Amino acid sequence: MKIRKLYETAKDTSERISEIPMENRIYDGKGWIATTLTLNPGKQHQAFQGFGGALTESSGYVLSRLPAQIRQQAIEAYYNPKTGNGYRFARIHMNSCDFSLDNWACVPEKDESLASFSMERTDKYISPLAMDVQKAAQNEGNDVQFLVSPWSPPVWMKDNGDMNHGGHLLTTYKELWAQYFVKFIQKMAERDIKISFVTIQNEPAAVQTWDSCEYSAKEEGEFAAQYLGPALEKAGLGHVKIYIWDHNRDLALERLEESLAVPGAQKYVAGLAFHWYSGDQYDNIKAIYEKYPQIDLMFTEGCIEGGPRNGAWFSGERYAHNIINDLKSGCTKWIDWNIVLDMQGGPNHVGNYCDAPILADEKDGTLHFQSSYYYIGHFSRFIQQGAVRLDSDFFSWMTPATVSGHLTDEAETLAFRNPDGTIALVITNRTEAELAFELKIEGLDNTSGKTKEVQLQASDWEKARTEASSPATDAEQQVPAAESRPLYLKIPARSIQTWILEDL
């Protein structure tokens, strides 16, 4: 196997997804190396489709207040696959959400014909942003797929007469609410924004001070099977996939099973969407992946709550921890929350301020790229659409300077084989010490058919290190099967690396 390139982002340095000379990360220290990173290309799992972000009214509003070239810089930073993070997905809210300037709906007053359906608010900040991110991606040959999620029906469709504070969709309006979805999707198509996915309800188990609406798991299954699925089908929109839950990992398996138990739900429910706010609970996602292979798993929201964290490093590390474990649990799409917020972490019409990977200072027209932006980029820039996840794990007999005294999630790894044959191996180190490790690759013995261990060797790398003044050739970067000591590498404290490998 050959190691092609290394990219690194590290705290207290200027390195931000920077290409690093590979010989700089060979560990030549003395003593026992207690940690091993094992990569097994023979064990393959789900295909991954890409990353994305949410195009909220707040994001659109903030971007509209920036100079045109700065606004474009932010869009390119996310959706340009050559110079940015290469996002392929975008989430849009139907009617208002907490990251809106206020409560609003496409049909604010009672109108059971939906003749007054208006895209005025959507078209002010959201639709233009959606068209621009699509253009940024398409200019480089990529397409963006859009997800639509509602936070609340209009007040006149709810039993509490309020878009906020939970409440329920009135039974008498279930069919009309399904037609509301159809109308919105059709209106977006008129703007050349093709909707590929919908979720029935954002966070259906939460009563929020902002836009919210409650559904039981059974009610979600019934709405998919009896109303939304047939309505989409009848309108010629059967290609739009329906996802349920759109809430935290904690109840994901339980909710899925209850929804799928509704007669007809399995025909229309294509996947489950989930968030990170209840904690790790990755076993619930993994259980769905293993038990229900027909159900697609899409992460649709996560952010650092409690306001902006301009300059913080832990935020990027939290993103990496969640991405690694979600993808290891079977997730196929990973969508972040607001792509841009102001320096207050808004606007938000109920003061529910949060962080975002890019914060914008509207006063001086500048963008502030957070650690989370770069950490996401270590995955989104190098894991290609259709890449297949491979087995990769850390094992340690002892640990470096960890707070907890054990390695566990202080150092994590994730690997995918891309359609072009390369392998993207991502490594994170959240400890306060440089982590040295042995890199091993396990493979299949073609003669016996059994798994064998293939050690990467370091002999040519040592030569490359001594000749750092000249660019390393493929031969120098190659890791041969010669008789020499194993390959020991290192990752700095509080950093993330992406190694690009390929077969000989």
Short mmCIF file of C-alpha atoms in Angstrom, two decimals:
data_model
loop_
_atom_site.label_atom_id
_atom_site.label_comp_id
_atom_site.label_asym_id
_atom_site.label_seq_id
_atom_site.Cartn_x
_atom_site.Cartn_y
_atom_site.Cartn_z
CA MET A 1 0.00 0.00 0.00
CA LYS A 2 1.15 3.53 -0.82
CA ILE A 3 0.52 6.67 1.24
CA ARG A 4 -0.13 9.53 -1.13
CA LYS A 5 -0.79 12.62 0.98
CA LEU A 6 -1.39 13.87 4.50
CA TYR A 7 -3.58 16.80 5.53
CA GLU A 8 -3.65 18.20 9.06
CA THR A 9 -5.42 20.72 11.28
CA ALA A 10 -3.90 21.32 14.71
CA LYS A 11 -4.62 23.57 17.69
CA ASP A 12 -2.16 26.40 18.40
CA THR A 13 -0.74 26.19 14.87
CA SER A 14 -1.58 27.76 11.53
CA GLU A 15 -2.32 24.36 9.97
CA ARG A 16 -5.89 24.24 8.62
CA ILE A 17 -6.50 21.29 6.31
CA SER A 18 -2.90 21.88 5.29
CA GLU A 19 -0.84 19.40 3.33
CA ILE A 20 2.01 18.22 5.56
CA PRO A 21 5.23 16.54 4.39
CA MET A 22 4.59 12.94 5.28
CA GLU A 23 8.12 12.37 6.54
CA ASN A 24 7.37 14.95 9.28
CA ARG A 25 4.88 12.54 10.83
CA ILE A 26 7.08 9.44 11.04
CA TYR A 27 7.75 8.68 14.68
CA ASP A 28 11.37 7.80 15.28
CA GLY A 29 11.38 7.98 19.05
CA LYS A 30 12.72 5.18 21.17
CA GLY A 31 10.79 2.87 23.44
CA TRP A 32 7.61 0.88 23.30
CA ILE A 33 4.74 2.09 21.08
CA ALA A 34 1.58 1.14 22.96
CA THR A 35 -1.06 2.22 20.44
CA THR A 36 -1.99 0.54 17.17
CA LEU A 37 -4.25 1.77 14.40
CA THR A 38 -5.51 -1.19 12.39
CA LEU A 39 -7.10 -0.72 8.98
CA ASN A 40 -8.92 -3.64 7.35
CA PRO A 41 -9.85 -2.86 3.72
CA GLY A 42 -11.43 -6.31 3.39
CA LYS A 43 -14.27 -5.51 5.77
CA GLN A 44 -16.67 -3.18 4.00
CA HIS A 45 -19.88 -1.54 5.17
CA GLN A 46 -22.29 1.15 3.93
CA ALA A 47 -21.75 3.52 1.03
CA PHE A 48 -21.67 7.16 2.05
CA GLN A 49 -23.24 9.94 -0.02
CA GLY A 50 -21.93 13.19 1.44
CA PHE A 51 -22.23 16.15 3.79
CA GLY A 52 -24.41 19.23 3.90
CA GLY A 53 -25.74 22.17 5.91
CA ALA A 54 -28.99 23.99 6.65
CA LEU A 55 -30.05 27.00 4.60
CA THR A 56 -32.18 28.66 7.26
CA GLU A 57 -33.81 32.05 6.98
CA SER A 58 -31.28 33.27 9.56
CA SER A 59 -28.33 32.09 7.44
CA GLY A 60 -29.84 33.66 4.35
CA TYR A 61 -30.50 36.92 6.19
CA VAL A 62 -26.97 37.19 7.60
CA LEU A 63 -25.43 36.43 4.21
CA SER A 64 -27.65 39.05 2.54
CA ARG A 65 -26.13 41.73 4.78
CA LEU A 66 -22.56 40.99 3.71
CA PRO A 67 -20.73 42.39 0.67
CA ALA A 68 -21.51 40.29 -2.40
CA GLN A 69 -17.99 38.86 -2.69
CA ILE A 70 -17.92 37.88 1.01
CA ARG A 71 -21.32 36.20 0.69
CA GLN A 72 -20.02 34.26 -2.30
CA GLN A 73 -16.88 33.34 -0.36
CA ALA A 74 -19.02 31.71 2.35
CA ILE A 75 -21.09 29.80 -0.19
CA GLU A 76 -18.01 28.58 -2.05
CA ALA A 77 -16.39 27.60 1.26
CA TYR A 78 -19.15 25.06 1.75
CA TYR A 79 -20.36 23.96 -1.67
CA ASN A 80 -17.41 24.28 -4.03
CA PRO A 81 -15.89 20.76 -4.23
CA LYS A 82 -12.48 22.02 -5.36
CA THR A 83 -11.83 24.95 -3.05
CA GLY A 84 -14.34 24.33 -0.27
CA ASN A 85 -15.84 21.55 1.82
CA GLY A 86 -17.69 19.99 -1.11
CA TYR A 87 -21.16 19.80 0.46
CA ARG A 88 -23.72 17.83 -1.53
CA PHE A 89 -26.84 18.29 0.61
CA ALA A 90 -28.88 21.19 1.98
CA ARG A 91 -31.75 21.31 4.46
CA ILE A 92 -34.56 23.84 4.04
CA HIS A 93 -37.42 24.57 6.45
CA MET A 94 -41.03 24.76 5.24
CA ASN A 95 -42.68 27.62 7.19
CA SER A 96 -40.59 29.19 9.94
CA CYS A 97 -38.23 27.58 12.45
CA ASP A 98 -36.42 28.99 15.47
CA PHE A 99 -33.69 30.27 13.14
CA SER A 100 -36.17 32.56 11.41
CA LEU A 101 -36.76 36.25 12.00
CA ASP A 102 -40.25 35.49 13.36
CA ASN A 103 -43.10 33.01 13.02
CA TRP A 104 -44.49 32.74 9.51
CA ALA A 105 -46.23 30.29 7.18
CA CYS A 106 -46.83 29.95 3.46
CA VAL A 107 -50.58 30.03 4.21
CA PRO A 108 -50.86 32.17 7.36
CA GLU A 109 -54.64 32.61 7.32
CA LYS A 110 -57.21 29.83 7.12
CA ASP A 111 -57.52 28.74 3.50
CA GLU A 112 -58.56 25.13 2.97
CA SER A 113 -58.07 25.51 -0.79
CA LEU A 114 -54.41 26.56 -0.37
CA ALA A 115 -55.11 29.08 -3.15
CA SER A 116 -53.32 31.77 -1.14
CA PHE A 117 -50.14 29.68 -0.81
CA SER A 118 -47.30 32.19 -0.88
CA MET A 119 -43.54 31.74 -1.27
CA GLU A 120 -42.86 35.38 -0.39
CA ARG A 121 -40.96 34.65 2.82
CA THR A 122 -39.16 31.62 1.41
CA ASP A 123 -38.12 33.65 -1.62
CA LYS A 124 -36.71 36.52 0.42
CA TYR A 125 -33.69 34.74 1.90
CA ILE A 126 -33.97 30.95 1.48
CA SER A 127 -34.65 30.32 -2.21
CA PRO A 128 -31.89 32.70 -3.44
CA LEU A 129 -29.41 30.99 -1.12
CA ALA A 130 -30.52 27.54 -2.31
CA MET A 131 -30.06 28.57 -5.94
CA ASP A 132 -26.63 30.01 -5.23
CA VAL A 133 -25.30 26.97 -3.37
CA GLN A 134 -26.60 24.80 -6.18
CA LYS A 135 -24.79 26.96 -8.72
CA ALA A 136 -21.54 26.85 -6.72
CA ALA A 137 -21.64 23.06 -6.74
CA GLN A 138 -22.78 22.67 -10.34
CA ASN A 139 -19.99 24.92 -11.60
CA GLU A 140 -17.64 22.14 -10.56
CA GLY A 141 -19.82 19.26 -11.75
CA ASN A 142 -21.64 18.48 -8.50
CA ASP A 143 -25.37 18.47 -7.78
CA VAL A 144 -26.97 19.47 -4.50
CA GLN A 145 -29.84 17.41 -3.11
CA PHE A 146 -32.36 19.22 -0.93
CA LEU A 147 -34.17 18.08 2.19
CA VAL A 148 -37.35 19.84 3.39
CA SER A 149 -38.41 19.75 7.04
CA PRO A 150 -41.35 21.50 8.74
CA TRP A 151 -41.16 22.81 12.31
CA SER A 152 -44.88 23.59 12.52
CA PRO A 153 -48.01 23.77 10.40
CA PRO A 154 -49.84 27.12 10.27
CA VAL A 155 -51.63 28.07 13.48
CA TRP A 156 -55.07 27.37 12.01
CA MET A 157 -54.14 23.73 11.39
CA LYS A 158 -53.13 23.09 15.04
CA ASP A 159 -55.03 22.26 18.19
CA ASN A 160 -53.18 24.85 20.29
CA GLY A 161 -53.60 27.73 17.84
CA ASP A 162 -49.88 28.50 18.09
CA MET A 163 -46.90 27.69 15.88
CA ASN A 164 -44.79 27.51 19.05
CA HIS A 165 -45.11 25.40 22.21
CA GLY A 166 -45.83 22.05 20.59
CA GLY A 167 -49.45 21.24 19.94
CA HIS A 168 -50.76 18.79 17.37
CA LEU A 169 -51.90 18.81 13.78
CA LEU A 170 -55.69 18.66 13.76
CA THR A 171 -56.96 15.36 12.37
CA THR A 172 -59.23 17.17 9.95
CA TYR A 173 -56.21 18.79 8.30
CA LYS A 174 -53.94 15.77 7.82
CA GLU A 175 -54.82 15.41 4.15
CA LEU A 176 -54.53 19.16 3.56
CA TRP A 177 -51.16 19.26 5.34
CA ALA A 178 -49.94 16.53 2.97
CA GLN A 179 -51.07 18.68 0.05
CA TYR A 180 -49.15 21.59 1.63
CA PHE A 181 -45.97 19.51 1.30
CA VAL A 182 -46.81 18.82 -2.35
CA LYS A 183 -47.45 22.49 -3.06
CA PHE A 184 -44.18 23.57 -1.46
CA ILE A 185 -42.16 20.97 -3.38
CA GLN A 186 -43.82 22.03 -6.63
CA LYS A 187 -43.12 25.69 -5.95
CA MET A 188 -39.47 24.94 -5.24
CA ALA A 189 -39.25 22.96 -8.49
CA GLU A 190 -40.48 26.08 -10.33
CA ARG A 191 -37.37 27.77 -8.93
CA ASP A 192 -35.22 24.92 -10.23
CA ILE A 193 -34.71 23.60 -6.71
CA LYS A 194 -35.48 19.89 -6.78
CA ILE A 195 -36.46 18.39 -3.45
CA SER A 196 -35.16 14.85 -2.92
CA PHE A 197 -36.15 14.19 0.70
CA VAL A 198 -38.68 15.29 3.30
CA THR A 199 -39.00 14.65 7.00
CA ILE A 200 -42.50 14.57 8.43
CA GLN A 201 -41.68 16.78 11.41
CA ASN A 202 -38.61 18.30 13.02
CA GLU A 203 -38.24 16.95 16.58
CA PRO A 204 -41.76 15.51 16.93
CA ALA A 205 -41.26 14.56 20.60
CA ALA A 206 -40.31 18.08 21.74
CA VAL A 207 -42.50 20.90 23.01
CA GLN A 208 -40.34 23.93 22.28
CA THR A 209 -40.75 27.62 23.00
CA TRP A 210 -40.22 28.01 19.25
CA ASP A 211 -41.93 26.44 16.22
CA SER A 212 -42.84 22.85 17.11
CA CYS A 213 -45.52 20.19 16.68
CA GLU A 214 -45.92 16.82 18.37
CA TYR A 215 -46.37 13.44 16.69
CA SER A 216 -46.32 10.00 18.25
CA ALA A 217 -44.43 7.29 16.37
CA LYS A 218 -47.76 5.78 15.33
CA GLU A 219 -48.98 9.15 14.07
CA GLU A 220 -45.85 9.58 11.96
CA GLY A 221 -46.33 6.13 10.46
CA GLU A 222 -49.98 6.87 9.73
CA PHE A 223 -49.19 10.24 8.16
CA ALA A 224 -46.58 8.66 5.89
CA ALA A 225 -48.74 5.69 4.90
CA GLN A 226 -52.16 7.30 4.62
CA TYR A 227 -51.52 10.89 3.63
CA LEU A 228 -48.06 12.11 2.62
CA GLY A 229 -46.89 9.04 0.69
CA PRO A 230 -50.05 8.75 -1.44
CA ALA A 231 -50.18 12.54 -1.97
CA LEU A 232 -46.61 12.64 -3.28
CA GLU A 233 -47.26 9.63 -5.46
CA LYS A 234 -50.43 11.09 -6.94
CA ALA A 235 -48.64 14.37 -7.72
CA GLY A 236 -45.88 12.56 -9.61
CA LEU A 237 -43.43 13.13 -6.76
CA GLY A 238 -42.93 9.52 -5.78
CA HIS A 239 -39.17 10.03 -6.08
CA VAL A 240 -39.22 12.26 -2.97
CA LYS A 241 -38.18 10.03 -0.09
CA ILE A 242 -39.92 10.26 3.29
CA TYR A 243 -37.88 10.14 6.51
CA ILE A 244 -39.33 9.88 9.99
CA TRP A 245 -38.22 10.92 13.49
CA ASP A 246 -35.80 13.79 12.72
CA HIS A 247 -34.95 13.92 16.41
CA ASN A 248 -32.33 12.54 18.81
CA ARG A 249 -30.59 9.17 18.78
CA ASP A 250 -32.01 8.12 22.15
CA LEU A 251 -35.43 6.96 20.88
CA ALA A 252 -34.52 6.34 17.25
CA LEU A 253 -34.88 2.53 17.23
CA GLU A 254 -38.04 2.52 19.34
CA ARG A 255 -39.71 5.19 17.21
CA LEU A 256 -38.78 3.48 13.95
CA GLU A 257 -40.23 0.16 15.01
CA GLU A 258 -43.48 1.74 16.18
CA SER A 259 -43.84 3.74 12.94
CA LEU A 260 -43.07 0.77 10.71
CA ALA A 261 -45.71 -1.30 12.55
CA VAL A 262 -48.41 0.92 11.00
CA PRO A 263 -49.96 -0.89 7.99
CA GLY A 264 -48.55 0.54 4.76
CA ALA A 265 -45.76 2.53 6.42
CA GLN A 266 -42.99 0.28 5.13
CA LYS A 267 -44.00 1.16 1.57
CA TYR A 268 -43.41 4.88 2.09
CA VAL A 269 -40.87 5.28 4.90
CA ALA A 270 -37.46 5.32 3.21
CA GLY A 271 -35.33 6.36 6.14
CA LEU A 272 -34.81 7.74 9.61
CA ALA A 273 -33.33 11.16 10.33
CA PHE A 274 -31.64 11.95 13.63
CA HIS A 275 -29.89 14.65 15.73
CA TRP A 276 -27.16 14.61 18.39
CA TYR A 277 -28.65 16.61 21.29
CA SER A 278 -29.41 13.69 23.64
CA GLY A 279 -25.82 12.43 23.66
CA ASP A 280 -23.87 9.70 21.90
CA GLN A 281 -26.24 6.67 21.91
CA TYR A 282 -24.71 5.42 18.66
CA ASP A 283 -25.77 1.86 19.43
CA ASN A 284 -29.36 2.81 18.56
CA ILE A 285 -28.30 3.93 15.09
CA LYS A 286 -26.11 0.88 14.62
CA ALA A 287 -28.98 -1.39 15.66
CA ILE A 288 -31.19 0.14 12.96
CA TYR A 289 -28.43 -0.27 10.38
CA GLU A 290 -28.06 -3.95 11.23
CA LYS A 291 -31.72 -4.82 11.77
CA TYR A 292 -33.35 -2.70 9.05
CA PRO A 293 -30.97 -2.55 6.07
CA GLN A 294 -33.73 -1.07 3.91
CA ILE A 295 -33.90 2.04 6.12
CA ASP A 296 -31.53 4.83 5.16
CA LEU A 297 -29.90 6.72 8.04
CA MET A 298 -29.39 10.45 7.67
CA PHE A 299 -28.01 12.82 10.30
CA THR A 300 -29.96 16.06 9.86
CA GLU A 301 -28.99 18.42 12.67
CA GLY A 302 -26.32 19.15 15.24
CA CYS A 303 -24.74 22.31 16.58
CA ILE A 304 -22.97 23.76 19.59
CA GLU A 305 -25.78 25.23 21.66
CA GLY A 306 -25.76 28.22 24.01
CA GLY A 307 -24.42 30.85 21.65
CA PRO A 308 -21.34 31.31 19.46
CA ARG A 309 -17.92 29.98 20.46
CA ASN A 310 -15.71 32.13 18.28
CA GLY A 311 -12.21 30.66 18.31
CA ALA A 312 -13.04 27.60 20.44
CA TRP A 313 -11.29 24.33 19.63
CA PHE A 314 -13.57 21.83 21.39
CA SER A 315 -16.36 22.54 18.91
CA GLY A 316 -14.41 21.02 16.03
CA GLU A 317 -13.51 18.02 18.16
CA ARG A 318 -17.16 17.49 19.04
CA TYR A 319 -18.07 17.49 15.36
CA ALA A 320 -15.35 14.96 14.53
CA HIS A 321 -16.43 12.66 17.38
CA ASN A 322 -20.04 12.70 16.17
CA ILE A 323 -19.20 12.30 12.49
CA ILE A 324 -16.87 9.37 13.12
CA ASN A 325 -19.32 7.49 15.29
CA ASP A 326 -22.41 8.26 13.20
CA LEU A 327 -20.68 7.02 10.08
CA LYS A 328 -19.35 3.96 11.90
CA SER A 329 -22.96 3.25 12.92
CA GLY A 330 -24.27 3.17 9.33
CA CYS A 331 -25.14 6.80 8.53
CA THR A 332 -25.10 7.59 4.78
CA LYS A 333 -25.64 11.39 4.81
CA TRP A 334 -24.53 13.95 7.40
CA ILE A 335 -26.13 17.42 7.42
CA ASP A 336 -25.00 20.18 9.79
CA TRP A 337 -27.27 22.95 11.11
CA ASN A 338 -26.95 26.67 10.12
CA ILE A 339 -24.18 27.26 7.61
CA VAL A 340 -23.65 30.87 8.77
CA LEU A 341 -24.79 32.88 11.81
CA ASP A 342 -23.97 36.35 13.10
CA MET A 343 -21.57 37.06 15.95
CA GLN A 344 -24.40 36.65 18.46
CA GLY A 345 -25.22 33.18 17.12
CA GLY A 346 -28.44 34.27 15.45
CA PRO A 347 -30.72 35.81 14.50
CA ASN A 348 -33.20 33.59 16.35
CA HIS A 349 -36.70 34.78 17.08
CA VAL A 350 -36.79 33.21 20.57
CA GLY A 351 -33.16 33.83 21.56
CA ASN A 352 -32.06 30.21 21.08
CA TYR A 353 -28.59 31.28 19.93
CA CYS A 354 -26.08 28.70 18.71
CA ASP A 355 -22.67 28.36 17.12
CA ALA A 356 -22.01 27.74 13.42
CA PRO A 357 -18.89 26.66 11.48
CA ILE A 358 -18.78 30.14 9.96
CA LEU A 359 -19.71 33.26 11.94
CA ALA A 360 -20.16 36.54 10.10
CA ASP A 361 -19.53 40.02 11.43
CA GLU A 362 -22.06 42.16 9.60
CA LYS A 363 -20.48 45.41 10.86
CA ASP A 364 -17.14 44.91 9.17
CA GLY A 365 -18.23 42.37 6.57
CA THR A 366 -15.88 39.58 7.63
CA LEU A 367 -16.16 35.82 8.01
CA HIS A 368 -14.80 33.91 11.01
CA PHE A 369 -14.06 30.28 10.20
CA GLN A 370 -14.40 28.07 13.28
CA SER A 371 -12.55 24.87 14.15
CA SER A 372 -15.76 22.98 13.30
CA TYR A 373 -15.51 24.16 9.68
CA TYR A 374 -12.03 22.68 9.30
CA TYR A 375 -12.81 19.50 11.19
CA ILE A 376 -15.84 18.83 8.97
CA GLY A 377 -13.64 19.51 5.94
CA HIS A 378 -11.28 16.69 6.91
CA PHE A 379 -14.16 14.34 6.13
CA SER A 380 -16.22 16.13 3.48
CA ARG A 381 -13.31 17.05 1.20
CA PHE A 382 -11.81 13.57 1.02
CA ILE A 383 -14.65 11.05 1.42
CA GLN A 384 -16.13 10.94 -2.06
CA GLN A 385 -19.75 10.30 -2.99
CA GLY A 386 -20.32 6.55 -3.00
CA ALA A 387 -17.28 5.79 -0.84
CA VAL A 388 -17.54 2.53 1.13
CA ARG A 389 -16.68 2.44 4.82
CA LEU A 390 -13.86 0.15 5.91
CA ASP A 391 -13.01 -1.29 9.31
CA SER A 392 -10.54 0.87 11.25
CA ASP A 393 -9.86 0.97 14.97
CA PHE A 394 -7.43 2.16 17.60
CA PHE A 395 -6.17 -0.23 20.25
CA SER A 396 -3.92 0.73 23.13
CA TRP A 397 -2.28 -1.05 26.05
CA MET A 398 -1.68 2.29 27.75
CA THR A 399 -2.55 5.90 27.04
CA PRO A 400 -0.91 9.28 26.54
CA ALA A 401 -1.94 12.30 28.63
CA THR A 402 -5.70 11.75 28.63
CA VAL A 403 -7.99 13.40 31.12
CA SER A 404 -9.92 10.19 31.75
CA GLY A 405 -6.95 7.83 31.93
CA HIS A 406 -8.16 5.68 29.05
CA LEU A 407 -7.96 6.19 25.30
CA THR A 408 -11.55 5.34 24.16
CA ASP A 409 -12.92 8.37 22.30
CA GLU A 410 -9.85 10.53 22.99
CA ALA A 411 -8.36 9.14 19.78
CA GLU A 412 -10.64 7.93 16.99
CA THR A 413 -10.37 6.87 13.38
CA LEU A 414 -12.56 6.39 10.32
CA ALA A 415 -11.76 5.00 6.86
CA PHE A 416 -13.50 4.92 3.49
CA ARG A 417 -12.50 3.50 0.12
CA ASN A 418 -13.39 6.04 -2.54
CA PRO A 419 -14.75 5.19 -5.99
CA ASP A 420 -11.37 6.22 -7.47
CA GLY A 421 -9.67 3.51 -5.40
CA THR A 422 -8.01 5.76 -2.84
CA ILE A 423 -8.59 5.31 0.88
CA ALA A 424 -9.35 8.31 3.10
CA LEU A 425 -8.17 7.54 6.64
CA VAL A 426 -9.18 10.18 9.21
CA ILE A 427 -7.52 10.25 12.64
CA THR A 428 -8.34 12.50 15.59
CA ASN A 429 -6.38 13.12 18.77
CA ARG A 430 -8.20 14.98 21.55
CA THR A 431 -5.50 14.36 24.13
CA GLU A 432 -3.04 16.97 25.35
CA ALA A 433 -0.07 14.91 24.14
CA GLU A 434 1.35 13.88 20.80
CA LEU A 435 0.12 10.37 20.03
CA ALA A 436 2.49 7.88 18.43
CA PHE A 437 1.00 4.73 16.95
CA GLU A 438 1.81 1.80 14.74
CA LEU A 439 -0.17 1.68 11.52
CA LYS A 440 -1.12 -1.84 10.45
CA ILE A 441 -3.19 -3.05 7.55
CA GLU A 442 -5.02 -6.35 7.59
CA GLY A 443 -5.85 -8.06 4.34
CA LEU A 444 -7.03 -11.28 2.80
CA ASP A 445 -4.49 -14.00 2.00
CA ASN A 446 -5.29 -14.92 -1.60
CA THR A 447 -3.96 -18.46 -1.14
CA SER A 448 -5.71 -19.46 2.07
CA GLY A 449 -8.69 -17.10 1.97
CA LYS A 450 -8.01 -16.21 5.60
CA THR A 451 -7.42 -12.81 7.11
CA LYS A 452 -3.78 -11.94 7.56
CA GLU A 453 -1.93 -8.97 8.97
CA VAL A 454 0.07 -6.87 6.52
CA GLN A 455 2.47 -4.51 8.27
CA LEU A 456 3.29 -1.23 6.63
CA GLN A 457 7.05 -0.73 6.62
CA ALA A 458 9.10 2.41 7.12
CA SER A 459 12.41 1.84 5.34
CA ASP A 460 11.79 4.07 2.32
CA TRP A 461 10.14 6.70 4.50
CA GLU A 462 13.34 7.11 6.45
CA LYS A 463 15.11 7.79 3.18
CA ALA A 464 12.44 10.34 2.24
CA ARG A 465 12.88 12.09 5.55
CA THR A 466 16.60 12.56 4.99
CA GLU A 467 15.91 13.95 1.52
CA ALA A 468 13.20 16.38 2.58
CA SER A 469 14.80 19.11 0.48
CA SER A 470 13.50 17.41 -2.68
CA PRO A 471 9.90 16.29 -3.33
CA ALA A 472 9.24 12.66 -2.48
CA THR A 473 8.61 10.44 -5.47
CA ASP A 474 5.99 7.70 -5.56
CA ALA A 475 8.73 5.18 -4.90
CA GLU A 476 9.85 7.06 -1.80
CA GLN A 477 6.29 7.34 -0.51
CA GLN A 478 5.64 3.68 -1.14
CA VAL A 479 5.39 1.44 1.91
CA PRO A 480 6.97 -1.87 0.80
CA ALA A 481 6.80 -5.30 2.35
CA ALA A 482 10.54 -5.32 2.99
CA GLU A 483 12.12 -6.66 6.17
CA SER A 484 12.41 -3.55 8.36
CA ARG A 485 10.81 -2.16 11.45
CA PRO A 486 7.03 -1.47 11.42
CA LEU A 487 5.73 1.94 10.43
CA TYR A 488 5.29 4.25 13.41
CA LEU A 489 3.43 7.50 12.83
CA LYS A 490 2.35 10.38 15.03
CA ILE A 491 -0.47 12.88 15.35
CA PRO A 492 -0.04 16.11 17.32
CA ALA A 493 -2.07 16.94 20.41
CA ARG A 494 -5.57 18.35 19.77
CA SER A 495 -5.49 17.73 16.06
CA ILE A 496 -7.09 15.90 13.15
CA GLN A 497 -5.40 14.26 10.16
CA THR A 498 -6.59 12.84 6.85
CA TRP A 499 -4.25 10.34 5.21
CA ILE A 500 -4.79 9.45 1.55
CA LEU A 501 -3.68 5.89 0.74
CA GLU A 502 -3.94 3.71 -2.30
CA ASP A 503 -3.13 0.16 -3.27
CA LEU A 504 0.10 -0.61 -5.06
#
